[in-house]
């Protein structure tokens, strides 16, 4: 029997051979289905990369955070053995190791990038140093004469939690005790994390001073202490500001203090004062301290609006038995101060009012130095227009004669103001006689001389003065000059209220009503 077969392309093919070819072809198709090609495999490559976090924040230099990459292939399958390479856009802000460890190096922002094959991912890094430490560096525990700037500045350093200095941090300095002052209240740290201010001791000799340094919006603070060294050989005036004042205003008070301290040369025995709040003006604080020699509370506050009463001054507490001031007050209307300063009157006004605190015109009646006053003891009665108030101290009269008063025949010597009502009359030299002299009820623009007559009157009150420190002055020349210059009238500039007497042991021995 002939073998079975078929004709293929004009040829007869044996049936067994054809069947074998079909089997081989089917096997190849099966392999292709499972391997994708007959005879090879497709490689697994990184096609996607994600990081464990996309943002990193550091608050201190040297802090670290590990970033971990997750790498997958084209089928989304993990490639655990695949490694990434790492880079930083700004290594000065944040560096990264080839294991993905990020380290804070400096303030700012940087981008950390991980790359595997064609896949990459980034994390945004922010380094913002946060104050965690405030340290005193230098300047603590100094001592200097009252009213002088200490030789060493007060220096602090701001650090983060790892002890690294923080630049550009704002440090706030505040005088928390005493009456000293600082050169700047807010200082910015330099690259070394340090900020400083200069401190001028208060004018109260022997008093403790405390200056606080703090960082806003934190609980971080430190305190410096200083001492205003006692100066028992000279006369000292202490100033305590109860409200804010501009640097120019503070300087005017300092200049006035130094002028009076130069004229009054003899020290007064220190006195213990325990003054309750409200006994030296309605807003005065309690004062409990040893005072050398006079303490003045200064208030710059609204009073009655512009162009009215500028302010007032006077003693609140006096020594017993000397009758000299131990504490007084000066207050000024903030509505007038800017104009007074612009018109050139500020320095003379403050010097004038400080004289009232020392007792000029405010203690004469109690010391038996004022005769024929024009203001009755009963404030409900009108002023006596026929009165001739005059200062009777022998040294004051002699000085008045020396400056040209020997020819004065209009009344008794030394003539005191008889016009202007309460707060002006009986408390100033008579302006029609003394002209531009500092202690009349009018202040002239420019020079207002502190005359030998005023200093001599203080000597009559009991102060030890140096008459040679008086400004050049004569009655005739002063009247001529005063008639041609602008004037500021000091209306009602003597504070009225109880004056308490206190002995050296701090005991209240009496109250003078006025």
Short mmCIF file of N, CA, C and O in Angstrom, two decimals, residues 92-153:
data_model
loop_
_atom_site.label_atom_id
_atom_site.label_comp_id
_atom_site.label_asym_id
_atom_site.label_seq_id
_atom_site.Cartn_x
_atom_site.Cartn_y
_atom_site.Cartn_z
N UNK A 92 25.44 73.92 51.70
CA UNK A 92 25.68 74.82 52.83
C UNK A 92 24.45 74.90 53.73
O UNK A 92 24.55 75.32 54.89
N UNK A 93 23.29 74.55 53.21
CA UNK A 93 22.06 74.52 54.00
C UNK A 93 21.81 73.11 54.53
O UNK A 93 21.57 72.91 55.73
N UNK A 94 21.84 72.11 53.64
CA UNK A 94 21.60 70.72 54.05
C UNK A 94 22.47 69.81 53.19
O UNK A 94 22.46 69.91 51.96
N UNK A 95 23.22 68.94 53.83
CA UNK A 95 24.03 67.95 53.12
C UNK A 95 23.34 66.60 53.20
O UNK A 95 22.47 66.37 54.06
N UNK A 96 23.72 65.67 52.29
CA UNK A 96 23.12 64.34 52.29
C UNK A 96 24.19 63.31 51.97
O UNK A 96 25.04 63.51 51.09
N UNK A 97 24.19 62.21 52.73
CA UNK A 97 25.13 61.12 52.46
C UNK A 97 24.56 60.20 51.39
O UNK A 97 23.38 60.31 51.02
N UNK A 98 25.39 59.27 50.88
CA UNK A 98 24.90 58.36 49.85
C UNK A 98 24.02 57.26 50.42
O UNK A 98 23.52 56.42 49.67
N UNK A 99 23.79 57.33 51.73
CA UNK A 99 22.78 56.44 52.32
C UNK A 99 21.47 57.18 52.57
O UNK A 99 20.52 56.60 53.08
N UNK A 100 21.43 58.50 52.24
CA UNK A 100 20.20 59.26 52.39
C UNK A 100 20.06 59.98 53.72
O UNK A 100 18.97 60.45 54.06
N UNK A 101 21.17 60.11 54.50
CA UNK A 101 21.12 60.79 55.78
C UNK A 101 21.31 62.30 55.54
O UNK A 101 22.36 62.73 55.06
N UNK A 102 20.28 63.09 55.88
CA UNK A 102 20.30 64.54 55.66
C UNK A 102 20.73 65.23 56.95
O UNK A 102 20.23 64.90 58.03
N UNK A 103 21.63 66.23 56.84
CA UNK A 103 22.14 66.96 58.00
C UNK A 103 22.00 68.45 57.78
O UNK A 103 22.37 68.96 56.72
N UNK A 104 21.45 69.16 58.79
CA UNK A 104 21.31 70.62 58.72
C UNK A 104 22.67 71.27 58.88
O UNK A 104 23.40 70.99 59.83
N UNK A 105 23.00 72.19 57.96
CA UNK A 105 24.30 72.87 57.98
C UNK A 105 24.20 74.38 58.16
O UNK A 105 25.10 75.00 58.71
N UNK A 106 23.11 75.00 57.71
CA UNK A 106 22.96 76.45 57.80
C UNK A 106 21.54 76.85 57.49
O UNK A 106 20.76 76.07 56.93
N UNK A 107 21.20 78.08 57.88
CA UNK A 107 19.83 78.54 57.68
C UNK A 107 19.47 78.69 56.21
O UNK A 107 20.30 79.08 55.39
N UNK A 108 18.23 78.36 55.86
CA UNK A 108 17.76 78.51 54.49
C UNK A 108 16.97 77.30 54.03
O UNK A 108 16.49 76.50 54.83
N UNK A 109 16.88 77.15 52.69
CA UNK A 109 16.13 76.03 52.10
C UNK A 109 17.01 75.33 51.07
O UNK A 109 17.84 75.95 50.41
N UNK A 110 16.79 74.04 50.93
CA UNK A 110 17.52 73.25 49.95
C UNK A 110 16.63 72.09 49.52
O UNK A 110 15.66 71.73 50.20
N UNK A 111 17.00 71.49 48.35
CA UNK A 111 16.26 70.35 47.83
C UNK A 111 17.18 69.14 47.80
O UNK A 111 18.28 69.19 47.23
N UNK A 112 16.74 68.05 48.41
CA UNK A 112 17.48 66.80 48.41
C UNK A 112 16.85 65.89 47.36
O UNK A 112 15.64 65.65 47.38
N UNK A 113 17.67 65.37 46.44
CA UNK A 113 17.16 64.55 45.33
C UNK A 113 17.80 63.18 45.36
O UNK A 113 19.03 63.04 45.52
N UNK A 114 16.95 62.15 45.19
CA UNK A 114 17.40 60.76 45.05
C UNK A 114 17.14 60.33 43.62
O UNK A 114 16.07 60.60 43.06
N UNK A 115 18.11 59.63 43.01
CA UNK A 115 17.99 59.21 41.61
C UNK A 115 18.36 57.75 41.48
O UNK A 115 19.37 57.29 42.04
N UNK A 116 17.53 57.00 40.71
CA UNK A 116 17.81 55.60 40.37
C UNK A 116 17.41 55.40 38.92
O UNK A 116 16.22 55.49 38.59
N UNK A 117 18.37 55.15 38.06
CA UNK A 117 18.07 55.06 36.64
C UNK A 117 17.48 56.36 36.14
O UNK A 117 18.02 57.45 36.36
N UNK A 118 16.35 56.23 35.47
CA UNK A 118 15.67 57.43 34.95
C UNK A 118 14.67 57.99 35.95
O UNK A 118 14.02 59.00 35.68
N UNK A 119 14.54 57.35 37.11
CA UNK A 119 13.56 57.78 38.12
C UNK A 119 14.24 58.66 39.17
O UNK A 119 15.40 58.46 39.52
N UNK A 120 13.48 59.65 39.68
CA UNK A 120 14.02 60.51 40.74
C UNK A 120 12.87 61.07 41.58
O UNK A 120 11.71 61.09 41.14
N UNK A 121 13.21 61.54 42.78
CA UNK A 121 12.24 62.19 43.68
C UNK A 121 13.02 63.14 44.58
O UNK A 121 14.21 62.97 44.82
N UNK A 122 12.31 64.19 45.07
CA UNK A 122 12.97 65.22 45.88
C UNK A 122 12.21 65.48 47.17
O UNK A 122 10.99 65.28 47.24
N UNK A 123 12.95 65.95 48.17
CA UNK A 123 12.37 66.40 49.44
C UNK A 123 12.84 67.83 49.69
O UNK A 123 14.02 68.14 49.50
N UNK A 124 11.91 68.69 50.07
CA UNK A 124 12.24 70.08 50.38
C UNK A 124 12.68 70.18 51.84
O UNK A 124 11.96 69.75 52.75
N UNK A 125 13.88 70.77 52.07
CA UNK A 125 14.44 70.87 53.41
C UNK A 125 14.49 72.34 53.83
O UNK A 125 14.97 73.19 53.06
N UNK A 126 14.00 72.65 55.01
CA UNK A 126 14.06 74.00 55.57
C UNK A 126 14.83 73.95 56.88
O UNK A 126 14.54 73.14 57.76
N UNK A 127 15.83 74.85 56.99
CA UNK A 127 16.61 74.96 58.23
C UNK A 127 16.36 76.34 58.82
O UNK A 127 16.75 77.35 58.23
N UNK A 128 15.67 76.40 59.92
CA UNK A 128 15.37 77.67 60.60
C UNK A 128 15.71 77.50 62.08
O UNK A 128 14.95 76.89 62.84
N UNK A 129 16.86 78.06 62.47
CA UNK A 129 17.30 77.90 63.85
C UNK A 129 16.31 78.56 64.81
O UNK A 129 15.95 79.73 64.65
N UNK A 130 15.90 77.83 65.81
CA UNK A 130 14.96 78.32 66.82
C UNK A 130 15.71 78.55 68.13
O UNK A 130 16.42 77.67 68.61
N UNK A 131 15.58 79.77 68.72
CA UNK A 131 16.27 80.03 69.98
C UNK A 131 15.86 79.04 71.07
O UNK A 131 14.67 78.84 71.33
N UNK A 132 16.85 78.44 71.68
CA UNK A 132 16.61 77.51 72.78
C UNK A 132 17.41 77.87 74.01
O UNK A 132 17.11 77.41 75.11
N UNK A 133 18.43 78.72 73.83
CA UNK A 133 19.30 79.13 74.94
C UNK A 133 19.61 80.62 74.80
O UNK A 133 19.84 81.11 73.71
N UNK A 134 19.60 81.33 75.93
CA UNK A 134 20.04 82.72 75.99
C UNK A 134 21.06 82.80 77.11
O UNK A 134 20.75 82.58 78.28
N UNK A 135 22.30 83.12 76.75
CA UNK A 135 23.40 83.08 77.72
C UNK A 135 24.00 84.47 77.92
O UNK A 135 24.16 85.23 76.96
N UNK A 136 24.33 84.79 79.17
CA UNK A 136 25.11 86.00 79.44
C UNK A 136 26.56 85.73 79.07
O UNK A 136 27.12 84.72 79.46
N UNK A 137 27.15 86.65 78.35
CA UNK A 137 28.55 86.51 77.94
C UNK A 137 29.45 87.38 78.79
O UNK A 137 30.46 86.93 79.34
N UNK A 138 29.10 88.67 78.94
CA UNK A 138 29.93 89.58 79.72
C UNK A 138 29.13 90.81 80.11
O UNK A 138 28.06 91.09 79.54
N UNK A 139 29.65 91.57 81.08
CA UNK A 139 29.05 92.83 81.49
C UNK A 139 28.26 92.77 82.78
O UNK A 139 27.77 93.81 83.25
N UNK A 140 28.12 91.59 83.37
CA UNK A 140 27.31 91.47 84.58
C UNK A 140 28.10 91.92 85.82
O UNK A 140 29.33 91.81 85.86
N UNK A 141 27.37 92.45 86.82
CA UNK A 141 27.98 92.75 88.10
C UNK A 141 28.89 93.95 88.14
O UNK A 141 29.73 94.05 89.03
N UNK A 142 28.72 94.88 87.20
CA UNK A 142 29.59 96.06 87.19
C UNK A 142 29.09 97.12 88.17
O UNK A 142 27.95 97.12 88.61
N UNK A 143 29.98 98.05 88.48
CA UNK A 143 29.66 99.19 89.33
C UNK A 143 30.29 100.43 88.74
O UNK A 143 31.40 100.37 88.20
N UNK A 144 29.57 101.54 88.81
CA UNK A 144 30.10 102.79 88.31
C UNK A 144 29.42 103.95 88.99
O UNK A 144 28.35 103.79 89.60
N UNK A 145 30.02 105.12 88.93
CA UNK A 145 29.39 106.30 89.54
C UNK A 145 27.99 106.53 89.00
O UNK A 145 27.69 106.18 87.85
N UNK A 146 27.14 107.09 89.82
CA UNK A 146 25.77 107.35 89.41
C UNK A 146 25.76 108.23 88.16
O UNK A 146 26.51 109.20 88.06
N UNK A 147 24.92 107.84 87.20
CA UNK A 147 24.76 108.63 85.99
C UNK A 147 25.86 108.47 84.96
O UNK A 147 25.96 109.28 84.05
N UNK A 148 26.68 107.40 85.05
CA UNK A 148 27.75 107.20 84.09
C UNK A 148 27.54 105.90 83.31
O UNK A 148 26.91 104.96 83.81
N UNK A 149 28.08 105.85 82.10
CA UNK A 149 27.97 104.65 81.28
C UNK A 149 29.03 103.65 81.70
O UNK A 149 30.22 103.98 81.79
N UNK A 150 28.61 102.42 81.96
CA UNK A 150 29.55 101.38 82.39
C UNK A 150 30.56 101.09 81.30
O UNK A 150 30.26 101.17 80.10
N UNK A 151 31.77 100.72 81.69
CA UNK A 151 32.86 100.53 80.73
C UNK A 151 32.64 99.36 79.79
O UNK A 151 33.01 99.41 78.62
N UNK A 152 32.02 98.29 80.28
CA UNK A 152 31.82 97.09 79.45
C UNK A 152 30.36 96.98 79.04
O UNK A 152 29.46 97.14 79.88
N UNK A 153 30.10 96.71 77.77
CA UNK A 153 28.71 96.53 77.35
C UNK A 153 28.13 95.24 77.94
O UNK A 153 28.86 94.34 78.36
#
